[in-house]
Coordinates of C-alpha atoms in Angstrom, one line a residue:
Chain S
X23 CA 40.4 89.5 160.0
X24 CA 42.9 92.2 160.6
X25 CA 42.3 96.0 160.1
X26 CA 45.2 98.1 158.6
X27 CA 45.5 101.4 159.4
X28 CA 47.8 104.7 157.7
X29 CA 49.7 106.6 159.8
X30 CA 52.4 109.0 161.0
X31 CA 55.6 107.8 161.7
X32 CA 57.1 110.4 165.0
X33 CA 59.2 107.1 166.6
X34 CA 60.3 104.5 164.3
X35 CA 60.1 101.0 165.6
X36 CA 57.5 98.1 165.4
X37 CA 55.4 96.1 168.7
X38 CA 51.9 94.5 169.2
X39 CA 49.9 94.8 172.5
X40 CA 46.5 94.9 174.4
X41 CA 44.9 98.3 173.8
X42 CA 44.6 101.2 177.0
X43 CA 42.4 104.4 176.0
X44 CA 42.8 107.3 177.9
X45 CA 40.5 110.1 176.9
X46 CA 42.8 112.5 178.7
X47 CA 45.9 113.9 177.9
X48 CA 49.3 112.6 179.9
X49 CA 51.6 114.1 181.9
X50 CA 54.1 111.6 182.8
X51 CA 55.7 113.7 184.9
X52 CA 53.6 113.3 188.0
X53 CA 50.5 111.6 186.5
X54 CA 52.4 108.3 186.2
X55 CA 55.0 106.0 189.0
X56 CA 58.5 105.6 186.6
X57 CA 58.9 102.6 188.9
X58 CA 55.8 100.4 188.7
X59 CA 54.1 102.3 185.5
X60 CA 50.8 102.9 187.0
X61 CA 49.0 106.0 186.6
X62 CA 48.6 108.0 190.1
X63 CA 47.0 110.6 189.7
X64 CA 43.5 110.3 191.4
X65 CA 41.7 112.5 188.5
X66 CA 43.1 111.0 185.6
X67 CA 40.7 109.1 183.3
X68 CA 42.8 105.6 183.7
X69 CA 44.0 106.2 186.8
X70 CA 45.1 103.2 188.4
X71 CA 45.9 101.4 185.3
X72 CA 49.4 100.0 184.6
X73 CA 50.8 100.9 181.0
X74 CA 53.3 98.2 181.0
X75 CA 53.8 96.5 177.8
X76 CA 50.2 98.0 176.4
X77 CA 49.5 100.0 173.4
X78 CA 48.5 103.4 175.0
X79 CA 46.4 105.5 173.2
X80 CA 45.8 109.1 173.9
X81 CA 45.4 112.3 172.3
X82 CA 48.6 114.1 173.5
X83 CA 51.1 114.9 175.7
X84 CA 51.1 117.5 178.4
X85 CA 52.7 119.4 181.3
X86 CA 56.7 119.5 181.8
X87 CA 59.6 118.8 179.3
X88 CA 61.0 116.1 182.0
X89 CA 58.3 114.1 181.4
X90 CA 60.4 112.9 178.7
X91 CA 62.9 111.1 181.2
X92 CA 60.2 110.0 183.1
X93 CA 59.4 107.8 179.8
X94 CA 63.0 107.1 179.4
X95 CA 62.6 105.6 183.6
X96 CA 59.8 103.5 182.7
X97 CA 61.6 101.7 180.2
X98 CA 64.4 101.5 182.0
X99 CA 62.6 100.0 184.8
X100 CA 60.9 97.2 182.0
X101 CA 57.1 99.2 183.0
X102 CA 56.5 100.8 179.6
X103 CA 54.2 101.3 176.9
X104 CA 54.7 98.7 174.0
X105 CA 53.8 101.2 171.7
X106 CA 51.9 104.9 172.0
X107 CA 49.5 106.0 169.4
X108 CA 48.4 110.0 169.7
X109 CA 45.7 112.1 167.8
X110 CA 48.2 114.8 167.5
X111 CA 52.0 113.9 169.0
X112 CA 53.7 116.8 170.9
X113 CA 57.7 117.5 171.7
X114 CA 58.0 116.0 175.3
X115 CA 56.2 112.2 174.4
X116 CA 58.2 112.6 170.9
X117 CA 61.2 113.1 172.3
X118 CA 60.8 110.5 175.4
X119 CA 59.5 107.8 173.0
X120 CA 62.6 107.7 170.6
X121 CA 65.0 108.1 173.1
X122 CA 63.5 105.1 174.8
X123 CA 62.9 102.8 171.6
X124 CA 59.2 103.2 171.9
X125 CA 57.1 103.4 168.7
X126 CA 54.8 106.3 168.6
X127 CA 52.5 107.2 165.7
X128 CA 50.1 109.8 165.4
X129 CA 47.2 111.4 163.0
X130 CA 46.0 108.2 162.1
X131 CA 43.5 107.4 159.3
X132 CA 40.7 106.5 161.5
X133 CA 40.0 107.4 164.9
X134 CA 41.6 105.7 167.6
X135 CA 38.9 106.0 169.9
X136 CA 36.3 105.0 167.9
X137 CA 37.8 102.1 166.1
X138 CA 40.0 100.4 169.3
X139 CA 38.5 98.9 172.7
X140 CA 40.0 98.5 175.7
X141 CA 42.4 95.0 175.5
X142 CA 42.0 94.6 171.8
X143 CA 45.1 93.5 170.5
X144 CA 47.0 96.0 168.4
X145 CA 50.2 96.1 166.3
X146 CA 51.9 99.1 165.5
X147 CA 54.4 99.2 162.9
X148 CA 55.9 103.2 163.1
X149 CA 58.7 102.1 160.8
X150 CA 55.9 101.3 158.1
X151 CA 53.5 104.2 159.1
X152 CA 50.8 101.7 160.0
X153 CA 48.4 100.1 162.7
X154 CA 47.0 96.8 163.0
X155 CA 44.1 95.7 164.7
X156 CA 44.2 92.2 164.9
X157 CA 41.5 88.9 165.4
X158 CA 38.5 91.1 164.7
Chain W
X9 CA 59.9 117.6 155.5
X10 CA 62.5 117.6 152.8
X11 CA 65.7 115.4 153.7
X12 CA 69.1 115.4 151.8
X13 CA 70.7 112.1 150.9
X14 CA 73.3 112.9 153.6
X15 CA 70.6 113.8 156.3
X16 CA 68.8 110.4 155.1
X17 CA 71.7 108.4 155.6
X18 CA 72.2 110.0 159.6
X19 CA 68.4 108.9 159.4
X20 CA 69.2 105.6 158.5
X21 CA 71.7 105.0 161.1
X22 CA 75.1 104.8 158.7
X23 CA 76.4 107.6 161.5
X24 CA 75.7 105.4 164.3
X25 CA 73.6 105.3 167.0
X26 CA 73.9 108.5 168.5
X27 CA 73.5 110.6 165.3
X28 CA 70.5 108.6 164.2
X29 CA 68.7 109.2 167.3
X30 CA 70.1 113.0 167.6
X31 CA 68.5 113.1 163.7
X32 CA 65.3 111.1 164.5
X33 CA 64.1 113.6 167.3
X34 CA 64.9 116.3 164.8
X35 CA 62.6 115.0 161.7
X36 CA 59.5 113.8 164.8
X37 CA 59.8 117.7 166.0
X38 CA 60.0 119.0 161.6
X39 CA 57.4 116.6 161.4
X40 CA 54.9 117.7 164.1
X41 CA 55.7 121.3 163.6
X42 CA 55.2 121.3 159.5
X43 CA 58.9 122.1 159.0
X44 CA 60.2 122.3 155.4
X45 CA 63.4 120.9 156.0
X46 CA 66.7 121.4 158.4
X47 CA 68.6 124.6 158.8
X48 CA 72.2 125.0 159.7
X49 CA 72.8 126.2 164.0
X50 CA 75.5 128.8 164.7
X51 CA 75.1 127.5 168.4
X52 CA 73.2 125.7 171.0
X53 CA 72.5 125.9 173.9
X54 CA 71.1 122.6 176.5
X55 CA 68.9 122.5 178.9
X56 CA 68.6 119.5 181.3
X57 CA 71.4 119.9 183.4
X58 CA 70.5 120.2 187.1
X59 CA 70.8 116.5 188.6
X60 CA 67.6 117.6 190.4
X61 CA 65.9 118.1 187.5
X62 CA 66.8 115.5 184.8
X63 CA 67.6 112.6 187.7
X64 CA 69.3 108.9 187.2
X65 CA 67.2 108.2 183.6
X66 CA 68.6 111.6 182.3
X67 CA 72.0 110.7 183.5
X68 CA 72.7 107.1 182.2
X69 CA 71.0 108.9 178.6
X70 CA 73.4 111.1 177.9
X71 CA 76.1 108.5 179.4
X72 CA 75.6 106.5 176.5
X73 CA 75.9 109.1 174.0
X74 CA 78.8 108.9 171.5
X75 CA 81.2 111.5 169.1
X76 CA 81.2 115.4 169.7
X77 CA 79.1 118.4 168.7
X78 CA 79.2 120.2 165.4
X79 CA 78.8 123.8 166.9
X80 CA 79.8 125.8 169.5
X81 CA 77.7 124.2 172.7
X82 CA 76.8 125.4 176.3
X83 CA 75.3 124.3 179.4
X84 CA 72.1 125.6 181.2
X85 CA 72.7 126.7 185.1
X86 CA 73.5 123.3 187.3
X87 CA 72.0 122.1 190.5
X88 CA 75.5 124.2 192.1
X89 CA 78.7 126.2 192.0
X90 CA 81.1 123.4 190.7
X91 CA 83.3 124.8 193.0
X92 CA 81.8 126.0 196.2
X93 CA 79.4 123.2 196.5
X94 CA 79.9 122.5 199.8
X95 CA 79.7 125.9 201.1
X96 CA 76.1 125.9 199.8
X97 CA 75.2 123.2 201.4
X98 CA 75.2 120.8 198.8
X99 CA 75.0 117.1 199.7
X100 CA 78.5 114.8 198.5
X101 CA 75.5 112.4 197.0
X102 CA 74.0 115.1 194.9
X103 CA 77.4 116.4 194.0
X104 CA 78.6 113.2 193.1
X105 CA 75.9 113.0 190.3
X106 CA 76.3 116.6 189.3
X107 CA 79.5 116.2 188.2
X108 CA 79.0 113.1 186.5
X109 CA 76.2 114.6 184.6
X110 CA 78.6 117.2 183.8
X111 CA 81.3 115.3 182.6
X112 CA 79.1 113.1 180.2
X113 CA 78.1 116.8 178.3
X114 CA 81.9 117.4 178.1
X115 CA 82.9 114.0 176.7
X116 CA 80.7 114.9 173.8
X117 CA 82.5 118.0 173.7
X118 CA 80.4 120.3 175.0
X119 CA 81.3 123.8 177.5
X120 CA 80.7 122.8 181.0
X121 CA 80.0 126.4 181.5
X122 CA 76.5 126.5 182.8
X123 CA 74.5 129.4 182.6
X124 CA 71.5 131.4 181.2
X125 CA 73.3 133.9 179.6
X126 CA 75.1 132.2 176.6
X127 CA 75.4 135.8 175.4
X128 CA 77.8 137.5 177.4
X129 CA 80.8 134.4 176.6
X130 CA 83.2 133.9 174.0
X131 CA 82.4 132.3 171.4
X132 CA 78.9 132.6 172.1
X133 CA 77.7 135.9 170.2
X134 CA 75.1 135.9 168.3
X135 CA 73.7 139.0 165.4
X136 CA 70.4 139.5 164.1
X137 CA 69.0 136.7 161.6
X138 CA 71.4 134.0 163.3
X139 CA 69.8 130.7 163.7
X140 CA 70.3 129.3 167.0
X141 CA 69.2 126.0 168.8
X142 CA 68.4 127.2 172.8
X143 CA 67.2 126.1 175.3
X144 CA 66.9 128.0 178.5
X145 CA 63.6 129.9 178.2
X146 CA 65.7 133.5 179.2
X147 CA 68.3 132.9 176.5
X148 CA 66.0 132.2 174.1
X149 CA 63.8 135.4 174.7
X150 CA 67.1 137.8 174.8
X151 CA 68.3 136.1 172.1
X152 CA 65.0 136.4 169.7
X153 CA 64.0 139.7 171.2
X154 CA 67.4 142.1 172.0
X155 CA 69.6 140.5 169.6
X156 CA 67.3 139.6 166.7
X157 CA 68.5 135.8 166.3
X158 CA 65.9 133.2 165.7
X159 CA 65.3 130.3 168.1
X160 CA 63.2 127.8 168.9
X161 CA 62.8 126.9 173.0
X162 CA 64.2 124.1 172.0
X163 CA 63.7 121.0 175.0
X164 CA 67.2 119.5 176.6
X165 CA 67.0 116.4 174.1
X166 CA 65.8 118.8 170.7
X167 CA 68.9 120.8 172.0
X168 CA 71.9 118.5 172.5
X169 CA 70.2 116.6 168.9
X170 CA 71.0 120.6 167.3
X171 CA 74.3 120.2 169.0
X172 CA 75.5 116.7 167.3
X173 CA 73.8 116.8 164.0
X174 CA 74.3 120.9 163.6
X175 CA 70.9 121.6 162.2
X176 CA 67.6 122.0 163.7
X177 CA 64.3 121.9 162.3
X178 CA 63.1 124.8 160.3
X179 CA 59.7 125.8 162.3
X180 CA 58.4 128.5 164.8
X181 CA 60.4 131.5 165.4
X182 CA 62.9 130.4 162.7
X183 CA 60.5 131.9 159.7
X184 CA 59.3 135.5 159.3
X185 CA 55.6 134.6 159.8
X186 CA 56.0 133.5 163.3
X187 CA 57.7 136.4 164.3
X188 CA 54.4 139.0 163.7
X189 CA 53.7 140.3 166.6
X190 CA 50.0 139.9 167.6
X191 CA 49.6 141.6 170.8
X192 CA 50.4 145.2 172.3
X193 CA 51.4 146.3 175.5
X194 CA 51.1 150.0 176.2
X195 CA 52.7 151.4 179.3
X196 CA 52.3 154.8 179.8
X197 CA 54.4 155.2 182.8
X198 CA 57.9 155.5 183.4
X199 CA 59.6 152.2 184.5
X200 CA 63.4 151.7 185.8
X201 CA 65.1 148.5 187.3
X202 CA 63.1 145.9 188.5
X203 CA 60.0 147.7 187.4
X204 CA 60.6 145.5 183.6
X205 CA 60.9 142.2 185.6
X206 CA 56.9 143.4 187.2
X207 CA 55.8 144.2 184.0
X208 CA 56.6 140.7 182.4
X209 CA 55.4 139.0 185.8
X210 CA 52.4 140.9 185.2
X211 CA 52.3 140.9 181.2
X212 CA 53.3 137.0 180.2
X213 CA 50.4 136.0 182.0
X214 CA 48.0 138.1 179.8
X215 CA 50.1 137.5 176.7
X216 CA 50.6 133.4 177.1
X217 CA 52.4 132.6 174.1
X218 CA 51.7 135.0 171.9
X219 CA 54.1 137.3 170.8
X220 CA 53.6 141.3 171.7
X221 CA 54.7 144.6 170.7
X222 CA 55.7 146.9 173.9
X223 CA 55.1 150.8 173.7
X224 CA 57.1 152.0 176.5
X225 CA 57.1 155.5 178.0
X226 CA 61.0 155.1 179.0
X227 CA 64.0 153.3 177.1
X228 CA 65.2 149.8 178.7
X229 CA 68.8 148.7 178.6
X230 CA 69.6 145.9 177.5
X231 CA 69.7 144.2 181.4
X232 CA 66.3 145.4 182.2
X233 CA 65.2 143.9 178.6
X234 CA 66.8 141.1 179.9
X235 CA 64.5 140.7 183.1
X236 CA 61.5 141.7 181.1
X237 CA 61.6 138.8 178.7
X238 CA 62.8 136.5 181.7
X239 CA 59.9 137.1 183.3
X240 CA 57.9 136.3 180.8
X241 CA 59.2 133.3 179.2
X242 CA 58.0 132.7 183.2
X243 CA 54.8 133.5 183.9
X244 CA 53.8 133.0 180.4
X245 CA 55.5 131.2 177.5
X246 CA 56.6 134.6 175.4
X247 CA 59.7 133.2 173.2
X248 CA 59.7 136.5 171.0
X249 CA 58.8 140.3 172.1
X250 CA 59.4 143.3 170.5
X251 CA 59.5 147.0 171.3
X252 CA 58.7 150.3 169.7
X253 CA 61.9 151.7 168.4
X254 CA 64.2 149.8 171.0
X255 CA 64.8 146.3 170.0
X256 CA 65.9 145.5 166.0
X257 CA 63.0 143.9 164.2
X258 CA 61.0 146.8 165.6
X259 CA 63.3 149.1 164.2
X260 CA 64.1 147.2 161.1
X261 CA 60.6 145.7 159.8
X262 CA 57.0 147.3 159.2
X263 CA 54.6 145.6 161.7
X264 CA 50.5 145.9 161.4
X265 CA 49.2 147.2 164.5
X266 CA 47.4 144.7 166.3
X267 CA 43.7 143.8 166.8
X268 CA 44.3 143.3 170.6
X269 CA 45.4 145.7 172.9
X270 CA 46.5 145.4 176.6
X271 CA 47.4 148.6 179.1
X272 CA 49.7 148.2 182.1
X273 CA 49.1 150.4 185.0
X274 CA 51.2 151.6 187.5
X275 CA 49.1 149.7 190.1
X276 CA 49.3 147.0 189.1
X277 CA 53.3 146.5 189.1
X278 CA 52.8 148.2 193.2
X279 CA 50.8 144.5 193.5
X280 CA 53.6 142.7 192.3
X281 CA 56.0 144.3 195.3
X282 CA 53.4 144.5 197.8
X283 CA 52.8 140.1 197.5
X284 CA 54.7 137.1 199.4
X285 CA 54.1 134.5 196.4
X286 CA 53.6 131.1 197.7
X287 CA 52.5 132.4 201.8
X288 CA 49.6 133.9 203.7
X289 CA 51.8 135.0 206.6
X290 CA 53.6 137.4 207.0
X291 CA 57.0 136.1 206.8
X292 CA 60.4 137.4 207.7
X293 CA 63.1 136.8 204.2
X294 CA 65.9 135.4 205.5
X295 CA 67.7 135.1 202.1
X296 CA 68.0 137.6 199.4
X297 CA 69.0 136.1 195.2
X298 CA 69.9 138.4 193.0
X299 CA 71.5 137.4 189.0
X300 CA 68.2 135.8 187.6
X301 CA 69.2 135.7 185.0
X302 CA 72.8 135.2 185.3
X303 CA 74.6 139.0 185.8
X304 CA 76.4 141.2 183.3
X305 CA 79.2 142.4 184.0
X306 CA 77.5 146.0 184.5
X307 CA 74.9 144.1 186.9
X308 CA 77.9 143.0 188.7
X309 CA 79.5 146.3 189.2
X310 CA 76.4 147.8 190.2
X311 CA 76.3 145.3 193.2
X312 CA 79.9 145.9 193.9
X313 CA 79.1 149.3 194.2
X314 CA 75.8 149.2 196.5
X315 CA 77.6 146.9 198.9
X316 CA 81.1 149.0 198.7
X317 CA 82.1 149.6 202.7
X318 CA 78.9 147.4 204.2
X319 CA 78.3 144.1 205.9
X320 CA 75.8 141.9 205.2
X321 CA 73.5 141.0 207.8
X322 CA 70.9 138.3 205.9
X323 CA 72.5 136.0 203.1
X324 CA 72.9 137.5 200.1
X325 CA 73.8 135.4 196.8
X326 CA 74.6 136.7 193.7
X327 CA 74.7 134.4 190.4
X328 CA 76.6 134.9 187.5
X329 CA 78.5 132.8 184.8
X330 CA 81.8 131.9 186.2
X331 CA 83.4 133.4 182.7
X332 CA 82.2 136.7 184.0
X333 CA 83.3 136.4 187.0
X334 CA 86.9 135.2 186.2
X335 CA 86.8 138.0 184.3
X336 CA 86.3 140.7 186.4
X337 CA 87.7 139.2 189.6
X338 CA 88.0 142.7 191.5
X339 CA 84.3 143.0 191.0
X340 CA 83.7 139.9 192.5
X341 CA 86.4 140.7 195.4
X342 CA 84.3 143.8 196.3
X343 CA 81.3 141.9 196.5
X344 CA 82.5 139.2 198.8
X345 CA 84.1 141.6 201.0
X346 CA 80.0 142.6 202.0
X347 CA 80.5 138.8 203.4
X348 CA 77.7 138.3 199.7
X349 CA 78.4 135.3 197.8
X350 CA 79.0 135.1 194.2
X351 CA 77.4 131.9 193.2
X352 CA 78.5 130.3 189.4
X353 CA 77.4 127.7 187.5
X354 CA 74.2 127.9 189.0
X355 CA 70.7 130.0 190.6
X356 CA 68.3 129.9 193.4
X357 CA 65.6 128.3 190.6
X358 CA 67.6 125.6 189.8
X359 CA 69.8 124.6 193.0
X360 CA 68.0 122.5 196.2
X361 CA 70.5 125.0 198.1
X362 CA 67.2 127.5 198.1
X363 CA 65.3 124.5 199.7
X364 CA 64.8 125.1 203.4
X365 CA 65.0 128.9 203.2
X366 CA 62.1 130.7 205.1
X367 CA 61.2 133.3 202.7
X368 CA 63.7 134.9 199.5
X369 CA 63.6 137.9 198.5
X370 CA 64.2 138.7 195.1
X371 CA 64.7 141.4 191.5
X372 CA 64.0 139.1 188.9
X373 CA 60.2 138.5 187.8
X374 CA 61.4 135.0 186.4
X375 CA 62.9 134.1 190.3
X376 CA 59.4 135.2 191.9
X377 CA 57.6 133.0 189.2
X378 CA 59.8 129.8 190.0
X379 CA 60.7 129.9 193.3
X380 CA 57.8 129.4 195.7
X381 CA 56.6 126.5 193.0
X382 CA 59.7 124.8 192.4
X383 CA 61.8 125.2 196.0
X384 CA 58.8 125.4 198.0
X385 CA 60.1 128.7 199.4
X386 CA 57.8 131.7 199.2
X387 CA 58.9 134.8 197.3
X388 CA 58.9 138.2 197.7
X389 CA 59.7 141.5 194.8
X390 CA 61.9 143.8 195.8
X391 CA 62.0 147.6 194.3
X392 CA 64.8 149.7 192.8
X393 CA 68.1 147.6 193.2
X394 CA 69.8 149.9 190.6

């Protein structure tokens, strides 16, 4: 059975992955490598996991305005998200996920946090405004 | 947010590529901020220009961009002097992609005249209730605060998007009710120079972003405004300030006292030029940057006339736009005959030029903020250039 979620629309495009939480914020700028995709920084509540083709979940962006390049890097270099989902979207993910071609919703109708575990798989349709959990 | 058939069309991708992207980031930023809809720009300005900030993946971005601006567009200070790379010790490789990064703005038809002072060029003007789309955080303070235009600090992408599509996003400092002020700043002390650059090292770090109301015991000019909001947009995040019967909103609309009040005491600007930022030690400078941000043309004939008949004996830069300095020529003659150099196109925030320094000394609140962080070179605030 699939679950379908409502949501915002802040990057328009549609892809399905295995779910990564992160219960902190994100700074790509120096919290993740633009060449392998895995999160460096040693305090950092997935630190250590890759984000490569995964639906990353977490509530917002943070630090510097590069850090939209950086996202632009890691798809460049094939070691980004599938998808992003937010609680509440900022300017510099926003901005990196459209000019990358990543989908990135936000606000949606039930919490991410509590409703997604860790490798569920997870489509996210940003051109329709809505999340699927799949197999459940 | 509201959308006109045309706009939804650009959304739809009818314009291309380029445009539907450029109108994409738009709508996400309306969206996220609770905008109504999209205003028309008189100008922008982008951000996202030094090679050493922006990199390869900034680079082969804009490569791929297609058709030309709508409105008058600029460039934020570059990673050099376009010119005089190589006398600042700029590396060929790091030129190479300078100018490429360059010549991708132009090709979509934008000035390759970089600076932080969009204000003092041709073309560039800007009057009270103008909408504008900038980006450097400087501009965007002088231009909400001294001139009474409304902006957004809008990032390099949201910029260059303002550029191709002509509209931006109609959020923020763009309405009335964001442009309140809900802090003041009493100083009670006369202040001259550099003094406004301590005060907004000092003040943007109480204020964050919030936007305050300064009661001043002197009157600024419109330079030492300029290094007040610089600072700042620096150590804090103030977009928008206003001051009591100086700047025109304050002069031109009734504002409610604030709850909050902060006091500024003479003291505590002597701290700001008593500290080496970014060092314990007591280090020698062995470089002194002056034109953060970028110099009038009265800033520029001040210099000229400090350093009339002397020689230098530490490095002395002094950075400008290079349309003010091709337009005064004979000021910039007097200046280099000190053996100073007058650097365009660029700063000693932006440039890796400053990297490798000892210690800089500098005027500019926004300089002492930036440069121990972002050059790794420890700063130092010098009193009472002019």
């Amino acid at each position: 059975m699939t679950i379908k979620i409502e949501c915002r629309t802040i990057a328009r495009g549609v892809a399905e992955g295995e779910v990564l939480l992160s219960g902190d914020a994100l700074s790509f700028l120096g919290n993740v490598d633009p060449k392998t995709g895995v999160v460096v920084d040693p305090g950092h509540a997935i630190y250590g996991e890759c984000i490569k083709d995964r639906i990353l979940v977490f509530p917002h962006g943070k630090g510097s305005t590069v850090g939209s390049y950086v996202i632009y890097q890691l798809k460049k270099n094939n070691v980004s998200p599938a998808a992003m989902i937010n609680i509440d979207s900022e300017p510099i993910v926003a901005v990196g996920a459209i000019i990358s071609d990543i989908p990135l919703v936000d606000r949606l109708d039930k919490d991410p946090f509590t409703i997604f575990k860790n490798g569920d798989r997870v489509k996210v349709d940003s051109t329709g405004g809505f999340v699927e959990l799949m197999n459940r | 947010m509201y959308l006109t058939a045309e706009e939804e069309n650009v959304l739809d991708g009818e314009q291309g590529e380029t445009l539907r992207k450029a109108m994409e980031i738009l709508v996400a930023l309306g969206d996220i901020y609770g905008a109504d809809g999209l205003i028309p720009v008189k100008s922008a300005q982008i951000a996202g220009v030094s090679y050493k900030t922006i990199g390869d993946a900034g680079l082969e971005w804009i490569s791929n961009l297609e058709g030309t601006v709508k409105v008058p567009s600029i460039l934020n200070p570059a990673g050099m002097d376009m010119l005089r790379w190589k006398e600042m010790g700029i590396e060929p490789e790091f030129a190479e992609k300078q100018l490429e990064i360059i010549a991708a703005y132009e090709k979509l038809g934008i000035s390759s005249k970089c600076t932080c002072t969009p204000y003092y060029l041709e073309g560039f003007s800007a009057t009270c209730g103008d909408h504008l789309a900038w980006s450097e955080s400087s501009a965007v303070s002088y231009a909400n605060s001294v001139i009474g235009a409304r902006t957004n600090r809008e990032g390099g992408p949201s910029a260059l998007s303002a550029a191709l599509v002509g509209k931006t996003a109609n959020y923020g400092y763009h309405l009335d009710e964001n442009r309140v002020p809900s802090v003041s700043v009493v100083v009670d002390h006369e202040l001259s120079g550099s003094d406004y650059g301590a005060l907004g090292y000092i003040a943007g770090k109480e204020i964050g972003n919030r936007v305050p109301m300064f009661h001043l015991a002197s009157t600024p000019t419109s330079d030492e405004l300029k290094g007040l909001g610089a600072a700042m947009a620096a150590s804090g995040a103030v977009a928008l300030y206003h001051v009591e019967g100086v700047t025109p909103e304050a002069k031109q609309v009734h504002f409610d006292k604030p709850d909050e009040n902060i006091t500024i005491q003479r003291s505590q600007l002597d701290e700001v030029y008593e500290t080496i930022i970014g060092n314990d030690d007591d280090l020698e400078c062995d470089i002194v940057a002056v034109g953060c941000p970028h110099c009038s043309p009265e800033e520029l004939n001040n210099i000229a006339d400090l350093l009339e008949g002397k020689k230098i004996e530490k490095e002395l830069w002094v950075c400008t736009s290079r349309e003010v300095a091709q337009r005064y020529p004979d000021v910039v003659k007097r200046i280099e005959e000190s053996g100073s150099k007058v650097l365009c196109d660029t700063c000693m925030v932006v440039s890796p030029a400053t990297e490798g320094h000892n210690c800089m000394m500098v005027n500019s609140g926004k300089a002492l903020a930036y440069v121990p962080g972002m050059c790794k070179v420890p700063a130092m605030y010098q009193k009472g250039w002019w």
